[in-house]
Amino acid sequence: MLPESSPLRPDPTPPGASGATSRVRRATWVGLALITLLALAVRLHGIAFLSPHLMEPDGLVVDYQMRVIDGRGSETPDHAMHAFYPHLLARVASLVPSAWVAPSHPRTLEEHLRAAGAIRMRARIAVVLLSLLAIPLTWLLARRFLPDPWPLLAAAFTAASPFVMWFAQQARPHVAAASFVLLAVCAAVHLRRHGGWRAYVFAGLAAGLAVGALQNGIAAFGPIAVALILRWRADRARVLVGGLVVLTIAGLFVVWLYPFLFASADAGGVGVDEQGTLGLSRHKIFLGLFNGGGFMVVWRSLVDYDPVLTCGAILGLVAAISAPLVLRGRFGRERALDLAVVLAYALPYFVVIGLYQRTYQRFALPLVPFLAILAAFGLFVLWWALRSAARPLGLFAAGLAVLVATAQFAWCWRIGSVRASTDTIAAAAHWLEQNAQPDSDEIDVMPGLDMPLKRTPDSVAHGERMQDEQSLPWFRHLWETPTSEIEAPAYDLRWMDLFAEATRKLVRSDPGAFVQALTGRYAVTVVWPQKYRPALRAVRDGLAANARRGARFSPDDPGVDDDIPLVHQDDELPEASPWAWRALHAGCVGPTIEIYRLR
C-alpha cells in the first residue's frame, strides 16, 4: 500500500467535508464537459475543407460503403471498396441527417457544391462525434493513475492534439477506431477490477466495436486477455465462460460489420498467399517487411503532427522511471495491475506498427490517449517535485500545465482556420470566373483536378470516362444533375488527354509539343514537386516554357516555392515539412495551382 505521504493516495475526507467533495466532483464534470464541447467546436471549425473538389483517399471507401447502404447509383456490395474497411463508420455516418450538411433542393452553385460533398461531410461529422468519445475515456483511464484534477489535463491533451485534429476532420476511420480501442482498454481495466457478468458483456461490446471500426482493432483483445488471466484467482471457471461471452459478442459484430467476409470466396477474406502476403479484407500485409522500418515512421509522425505531446510523453516516461524516488512511495498493487492491462495493448501495438516498414502515420493515432496520460503524469510529477521544494514553484508548474493545454487548443484552432480559408483550387476557380468567358472559352485542366465550377453540357459529356470516378464527387454530381438546375455560369472545362501511356511518354519526352497541341484558351495545372509524378510535372514545365502564366495559388506564403501540397496527408510525397508545424504559417490548404494563358 502507498504511504500517507504519497500524492497518489486520495486525501482522507474529514468529517463534514462531503459538501466540498460534491463541489469538487461537480467542478470536475463541468471541466470535462467544457473540454469536450471545446474540442467539438475546434473540430467542426474548417471541417468542410477541400470539399467536394479534393477529397481524402480513405474517404473514397466510406463514401462507397454509404452509397451501397443507401442503395445509390451503380455501387455494388461485391466491389473492392465495399470490403476495404469494416462498416461501422459508414453505418454511423448514414445516420447523420443530410439536412445538416446540404439543402434538400439546391439551386445556387454553392448549394450544389455542398450537395455534391454531402456524403463525405456526413462521414466527417460522424468521425468528429466518435472522436469525442476518447476525451472522457482518457479522463476515466487517467483516474486510475492520477489524482484530481490531473486526469482533466490528460483529457485536454487528447482533446487538443493537433495529430488527432488533423485526421478527426477527415472521412476515414482511424480516429474513430482509436476511440473504440480506448473503450476496450477501459473495459478490460474494469473487468480486471470488478468482474461480474456485466463487465464481461461490456468487454465483448467494446471489443466488437474496436474490431468493427478498423481491422487493427483486433489488438484490443490483448488487454482483455490479460484482464481474464488476472481474474482467474477470483472467478475461476467464470473466466472461461466469460471469455466465450466476449468472443461471441465480438463475433456478432464481425458478422454485422464485415458482411463481405461471408459474401463470396474472393470478397476480401483473411489468409496468407504463397508469396508470404497476409490478406486482411482487401489489405495486403507483406510479412517480409517486418524489419523495424516503422519505428522511424511512428517517431516522425508524433514529432511532425504533435511535438508538444511527444515532449510531454517523454517527460512522463522519465517521471515514471524516477517516480518511486520523487514521490517517496510505491505505485500500489492495484495500479500496477491496471498498468499491466493497459500496457498489454499499448506496447504490443507499438511494437507491431514499429516493426512494419509500411506503417502509415495514422496508425499511431490509437497511442495518443496513452501518450496524453503519460504527459499529464510527467507534469504532475514535476508539479509535485517543485511544490515540495517551494510552493510558488508548484504554482508555476500548475500554470505551465494549463498553458500547454491552452496552446494545444490554439494550435488546433489554427489548423481549422487554415482549412476554413479559401483553398487553392477554389481560388483558381474564382480567378477563372473573373477572367474566362463562360461557354465560349475552352479551359484545359489537368486530369483529376475537379474545378468547383458549373460545366457546360459538352464539357460534362467530354468527361464521360470519369462519371464513376470516386475521387471526383463534384463531377459525378454534375453528371447526375441537369446543368439547367444550377443557377450559375457554365464553363467549358476539358481534362487534358493524359490517360494513355503513349501520351504520357510524349509529355515526358517533348512537353512543348504537348502544350502546343492544347486547344484551350487557358490551362490549369497542379504544380508537383521535382522528381514526383514526372508526366504531370512535365506538363507544368512545358506550360511554363511555352505560355504566359496568369496566376499562381499556393497554400504557403508567396515566398515559399517548394510546391509541396498541403492537403490530407504526406504519405506519398517525396518530402514534407513537419505537418502540423506548417499549418501555423500556411495561408490555406490545397496543392499549388497555376493558370496559364494559351491564346
Short mmCIF file of N, CA and C in Angstrom, two decimals, residues 276-371:
data_model
loop_
_atom_site.label_atom_id
_atom_site.label_comp_id
_atom_site.label_asym_id
_atom_site.label_seq_id
_atom_site.Cartn_x
_atom_site.Cartn_y
_atom_site.Cartn_z
N GLY A 276 3.89 -15.10 -49.13
CA GLY A 276 4.02 -14.63 -47.76
C GLY A 276 3.32 -13.31 -47.51
N THR A 277 2.24 -13.04 -48.24
CA THR A 277 1.47 -11.81 -48.06
C THR A 277 0.17 -12.14 -47.33
N LEU A 278 -0.05 -11.44 -46.24
CA LEU A 278 -1.27 -11.63 -45.47
C LEU A 278 -2.37 -10.76 -46.03
N GLY A 279 -3.46 -11.38 -46.47
CA GLY A 279 -4.63 -10.65 -46.93
C GLY A 279 -5.60 -10.45 -45.79
N LEU A 280 -6.00 -9.21 -45.59
CA LEU A 280 -6.89 -8.89 -44.48
C LEU A 280 -7.97 -7.96 -45.01
N SER A 281 -9.04 -8.55 -45.54
CA SER A 281 -10.15 -7.81 -46.15
C SER A 281 -9.64 -6.69 -47.04
N ARG A 282 -9.02 -7.10 -48.13
CA ARG A 282 -8.51 -6.23 -49.19
C ARG A 282 -7.21 -5.53 -48.84
N HIS A 283 -6.78 -5.57 -47.59
CA HIS A 283 -5.49 -5.01 -47.23
C HIS A 283 -4.42 -6.07 -47.43
N LYS A 284 -3.26 -5.64 -47.89
CA LYS A 284 -2.13 -6.54 -48.09
C LYS A 284 -1.04 -6.21 -47.08
N ILE A 285 -0.68 -7.18 -46.27
CA ILE A 285 0.38 -7.01 -45.28
C ILE A 285 1.53 -7.92 -45.69
N PHE A 286 2.65 -7.32 -46.06
CA PHE A 286 3.80 -8.06 -46.56
C PHE A 286 4.65 -8.50 -45.37
N LEU A 287 4.58 -9.77 -45.05
CA LEU A 287 5.23 -10.27 -43.83
C LEU A 287 6.74 -10.09 -43.88
N GLY A 288 7.32 -10.03 -45.07
CA GLY A 288 8.76 -9.82 -45.17
C GLY A 288 9.20 -8.41 -44.83
N LEU A 289 8.25 -7.49 -44.65
CA LEU A 289 8.60 -6.10 -44.34
C LEU A 289 8.55 -5.79 -42.85
N PHE A 290 8.46 -6.81 -42.02
CA PHE A 290 8.56 -6.58 -40.57
C PHE A 290 10.04 -6.54 -40.20
N ASN A 291 10.66 -5.41 -40.55
CA ASN A 291 12.10 -5.26 -40.39
C ASN A 291 12.48 -4.08 -39.50
N GLY A 292 11.52 -3.50 -38.80
CA GLY A 292 11.80 -2.38 -37.91
C GLY A 292 11.71 -1.02 -38.57
N GLY A 293 11.38 -0.97 -39.86
CA GLY A 293 11.33 0.30 -40.56
C GLY A 293 10.21 1.23 -40.12
N GLY A 294 9.22 0.71 -39.39
CA GLY A 294 8.10 1.55 -38.98
C GLY A 294 8.36 2.41 -37.76
N PHE A 295 9.40 2.09 -36.98
CA PHE A 295 9.66 2.87 -35.77
C PHE A 295 9.97 4.32 -36.12
N MET A 296 10.74 4.54 -37.17
CA MET A 296 11.04 5.91 -37.58
C MET A 296 9.79 6.61 -38.09
N VAL A 297 8.90 5.87 -38.75
CA VAL A 297 7.65 6.46 -39.22
C VAL A 297 6.81 6.93 -38.03
N VAL A 298 6.72 6.08 -37.01
CA VAL A 298 5.94 6.45 -35.82
C VAL A 298 6.56 7.67 -35.15
N TRP A 299 7.88 7.67 -35.01
CA TRP A 299 8.56 8.79 -34.37
C TRP A 299 8.34 10.08 -35.16
N ARG A 300 8.54 10.02 -36.48
CA ARG A 300 8.35 11.20 -37.30
C ARG A 300 6.90 11.68 -37.25
N SER A 301 5.97 10.76 -37.21
CA SER A 301 4.56 11.15 -37.16
C SER A 301 4.26 11.90 -35.87
N LEU A 302 4.73 11.39 -34.76
CA LEU A 302 4.46 12.04 -33.48
C LEU A 302 5.13 13.40 -33.40
N VAL A 303 6.36 13.49 -33.90
CA VAL A 303 7.09 14.75 -33.84
C VAL A 303 6.50 15.77 -34.83
N ASP A 304 6.13 15.32 -36.02
CA ASP A 304 5.64 16.24 -37.04
C ASP A 304 4.22 16.72 -36.77
N TYR A 305 3.39 15.86 -36.21
CA TYR A 305 1.99 16.20 -36.01
C TYR A 305 1.68 16.68 -34.58
N ASP A 306 2.44 16.26 -33.61
CA ASP A 306 2.14 16.64 -32.22
C ASP A 306 3.42 16.69 -31.40
N PRO A 307 4.32 17.64 -31.68
CA PRO A 307 5.60 17.69 -30.96
C PRO A 307 5.45 18.00 -29.48
N VAL A 308 4.47 18.81 -29.11
CA VAL A 308 4.31 19.17 -27.70
C VAL A 308 3.91 17.95 -26.88
N LEU A 309 2.93 17.20 -27.36
CA LEU A 309 2.51 15.99 -26.66
C LEU A 309 3.65 14.97 -26.60
N THR A 310 4.41 14.88 -27.67
CA THR A 310 5.54 13.94 -27.70
C THR A 310 6.56 14.31 -26.63
N CYS A 311 6.88 15.59 -26.51
CA CYS A 311 7.82 16.02 -25.45
C CYS A 311 7.23 15.75 -24.07
N GLY A 312 5.93 15.98 -23.91
CA GLY A 312 5.30 15.70 -22.63
C GLY A 312 5.33 14.23 -22.28
N ALA A 313 5.14 13.38 -23.30
CA ALA A 313 5.19 11.94 -23.06
C ALA A 313 6.59 11.50 -22.67
N ILE A 314 7.61 12.10 -23.27
CA ILE A 314 8.99 11.78 -22.88
C ILE A 314 9.22 12.19 -21.44
N LEU A 315 8.73 13.37 -21.05
CA LEU A 315 8.82 13.79 -19.65
C LEU A 315 8.11 12.80 -18.75
N GLY A 316 6.94 12.33 -19.19
CA GLY A 316 6.19 11.36 -18.39
C GLY A 316 6.92 10.04 -18.25
N LEU A 317 7.60 9.62 -19.32
CA LEU A 317 8.37 8.38 -19.25
C LEU A 317 9.51 8.50 -18.25
N VAL A 318 10.20 9.63 -18.30
CA VAL A 318 11.28 9.87 -17.32
C VAL A 318 10.70 9.91 -15.91
N ALA A 319 9.55 10.55 -15.75
CA ALA A 319 8.93 10.62 -14.43
C ALA A 319 8.49 9.25 -13.95
N ALA A 320 7.98 8.41 -14.86
CA ALA A 320 7.55 7.07 -14.46
C ALA A 320 8.73 6.24 -13.97
N ILE A 321 9.89 6.43 -14.61
CA ILE A 321 11.08 5.68 -14.18
C ILE A 321 11.56 6.15 -12.82
N SER A 322 11.48 7.47 -12.59
CA SER A 322 12.01 8.02 -11.34
C SER A 322 10.94 8.25 -10.29
N ALA A 323 9.68 7.92 -10.60
CA ALA A 323 8.58 8.22 -9.68
C ALA A 323 8.76 7.65 -8.28
N PRO A 324 9.24 6.41 -8.12
CA PRO A 324 9.40 5.90 -6.76
C PRO A 324 10.30 6.77 -5.89
N LEU A 325 11.30 7.41 -6.49
CA LEU A 325 12.18 8.29 -5.73
C LEU A 325 11.54 9.66 -5.50
N VAL A 326 10.90 10.19 -6.57
CA VAL A 326 10.33 11.53 -6.47
C VAL A 326 9.11 11.56 -5.56
N LEU A 327 8.27 10.56 -5.68
CA LEU A 327 7.02 10.55 -4.93
C LEU A 327 7.15 9.94 -3.55
N ARG A 328 8.27 9.35 -3.28
CA ARG A 328 8.52 8.73 -1.96
C ARG A 328 7.41 7.73 -1.60
N GLY A 329 7.05 6.94 -2.53
CA GLY A 329 6.04 5.93 -2.25
C GLY A 329 5.97 4.91 -3.35
N ARG A 330 5.35 3.77 -3.08
CA ARG A 330 5.22 2.74 -4.09
C ARG A 330 3.98 3.00 -4.95
N PHE A 331 3.95 2.37 -6.11
CA PHE A 331 2.87 2.58 -7.05
C PHE A 331 1.57 1.93 -6.59
N GLY A 332 1.66 0.88 -5.84
CA GLY A 332 0.47 0.20 -5.37
C GLY A 332 0.10 -0.97 -6.25
N ARG A 333 -0.37 -2.05 -5.65
CA ARG A 333 -0.64 -3.28 -6.40
C ARG A 333 -1.77 -3.09 -7.40
N GLU A 334 -2.85 -2.43 -6.99
CA GLU A 334 -3.99 -2.27 -7.90
C GLU A 334 -3.60 -1.46 -9.12
N ARG A 335 -2.89 -0.37 -8.91
CA ARG A 335 -2.46 0.43 -10.05
C ARG A 335 -1.49 -0.34 -10.93
N ALA A 336 -0.63 -1.14 -10.32
CA ALA A 336 0.32 -1.94 -11.11
C ALA A 336 -0.42 -2.94 -12.00
N LEU A 337 -1.48 -3.56 -11.48
CA LEU A 337 -2.25 -4.50 -12.28
C LEU A 337 -3.01 -3.77 -13.40
N ASP A 338 -3.57 -2.60 -13.07
CA ASP A 338 -4.22 -1.80 -14.11
C ASP A 338 -3.22 -1.44 -15.21
N LEU A 339 -2.02 -1.07 -14.79
CA LEU A 339 -1.00 -0.71 -15.77
C LEU A 339 -0.64 -1.90 -16.66
N ALA A 340 -0.62 -3.09 -16.07
CA ALA A 340 -0.32 -4.28 -16.87
C ALA A 340 -1.37 -4.49 -17.96
N VAL A 341 -2.63 -4.22 -17.63
CA VAL A 341 -3.70 -4.35 -18.62
C VAL A 341 -3.54 -3.31 -19.72
N VAL A 342 -3.24 -2.08 -19.35
CA VAL A 342 -3.07 -1.01 -20.33
C VAL A 342 -1.89 -1.31 -21.25
N LEU A 343 -0.79 -1.72 -20.66
CA LEU A 343 0.41 -1.99 -21.46
C LEU A 343 0.22 -3.20 -22.36
N ALA A 344 -0.73 -4.07 -22.03
CA ALA A 344 -1.00 -5.23 -22.89
C ALA A 344 -1.55 -4.80 -24.24
N TYR A 345 -2.08 -3.60 -24.31
CA TYR A 345 -2.44 -3.04 -25.62
C TYR A 345 -1.32 -2.17 -26.18
N ALA A 346 -0.89 -1.17 -25.40
CA ALA A 346 -0.02 -0.12 -25.92
C ALA A 346 1.32 -0.66 -26.41
N LEU A 347 1.95 -1.52 -25.63
CA LEU A 347 3.28 -2.00 -26.01
C LEU A 347 3.26 -2.92 -27.23
N PRO A 348 2.44 -3.98 -27.25
CA PRO A 348 2.41 -4.83 -28.46
C PRO A 348 2.01 -4.06 -29.71
N TYR A 349 1.04 -3.16 -29.58
CA TYR A 349 0.61 -2.41 -30.76
C TYR A 349 1.75 -1.52 -31.27
N PHE A 350 2.44 -0.84 -30.35
CA PHE A 350 3.56 0.00 -30.74
C PHE A 350 4.65 -0.82 -31.41
N VAL A 351 4.94 -1.99 -30.87
CA VAL A 351 6.00 -2.84 -31.44
C VAL A 351 5.61 -3.31 -32.84
N VAL A 352 4.38 -3.73 -33.02
CA VAL A 352 3.95 -4.26 -34.32
C VAL A 352 4.01 -3.17 -35.39
N ILE A 353 3.43 -2.00 -35.13
CA ILE A 353 3.46 -0.95 -36.16
C ILE A 353 4.87 -0.40 -36.33
N GLY A 354 5.69 -0.51 -35.29
CA GLY A 354 7.07 -0.08 -35.42
C GLY A 354 7.90 -1.03 -36.25
N LEU A 355 7.60 -2.31 -36.16
CA LEU A 355 8.34 -3.29 -36.94
C LEU A 355 7.99 -3.25 -38.42
N TYR A 356 6.74 -2.87 -38.74
CA TYR A 356 6.28 -2.95 -40.13
C TYR A 356 6.76 -1.73 -40.91
N GLN A 357 7.47 -1.98 -41.99
CA GLN A 357 8.08 -0.91 -42.77
C GLN A 357 7.04 0.00 -43.41
N ARG A 358 5.89 -0.55 -43.80
CA ARG A 358 4.87 0.24 -44.49
C ARG A 358 3.83 0.82 -43.53
N THR A 359 4.21 1.05 -42.32
CA THR A 359 3.34 1.73 -41.38
C THR A 359 3.08 3.16 -41.85
N TYR A 360 1.83 3.60 -41.72
CA TYR A 360 1.48 4.98 -42.05
C TYR A 360 1.31 5.78 -40.77
N GLN A 361 1.43 7.10 -40.92
CA GLN A 361 1.41 7.95 -39.72
C GLN A 361 0.12 7.80 -38.94
N ARG A 362 -1.01 7.60 -39.61
CA ARG A 362 -2.29 7.49 -38.91
C ARG A 362 -2.40 6.22 -38.08
N PHE A 363 -1.52 5.23 -38.31
CA PHE A 363 -1.54 4.03 -37.48
C PHE A 363 -1.18 4.35 -36.03
N ALA A 364 -0.49 5.47 -35.81
CA ALA A 364 -0.07 5.84 -34.46
C ALA A 364 -1.16 6.57 -33.67
N LEU A 365 -2.28 6.88 -34.31
CA LEU A 365 -3.33 7.63 -33.62
C LEU A 365 -3.87 6.94 -32.37
N PRO A 366 -4.04 5.60 -32.33
CA PRO A 366 -4.54 4.98 -31.10
C PRO A 366 -3.63 5.16 -29.89
N LEU A 367 -2.38 5.54 -30.11
CA LEU A 367 -1.45 5.73 -29.00
C LEU A 367 -1.61 7.09 -28.33
N VAL A 368 -2.30 8.03 -28.98
CA VAL A 368 -2.39 9.40 -28.46
C VAL A 368 -2.99 9.46 -27.06
N PRO A 369 -4.12 8.81 -26.75
CA PRO A 369 -4.64 8.91 -25.38
C PRO A 369 -3.66 8.41 -24.32
N PHE A 370 -2.91 7.38 -24.63
CA PHE A 370 -1.94 6.85 -23.67
C PHE A 370 -0.76 7.81 -23.51
N LEU A 371 -0.35 8.44 -24.61
CA LEU A 371 0.68 9.46 -24.51
C LEU A 371 0.18 10.67 -23.73
#
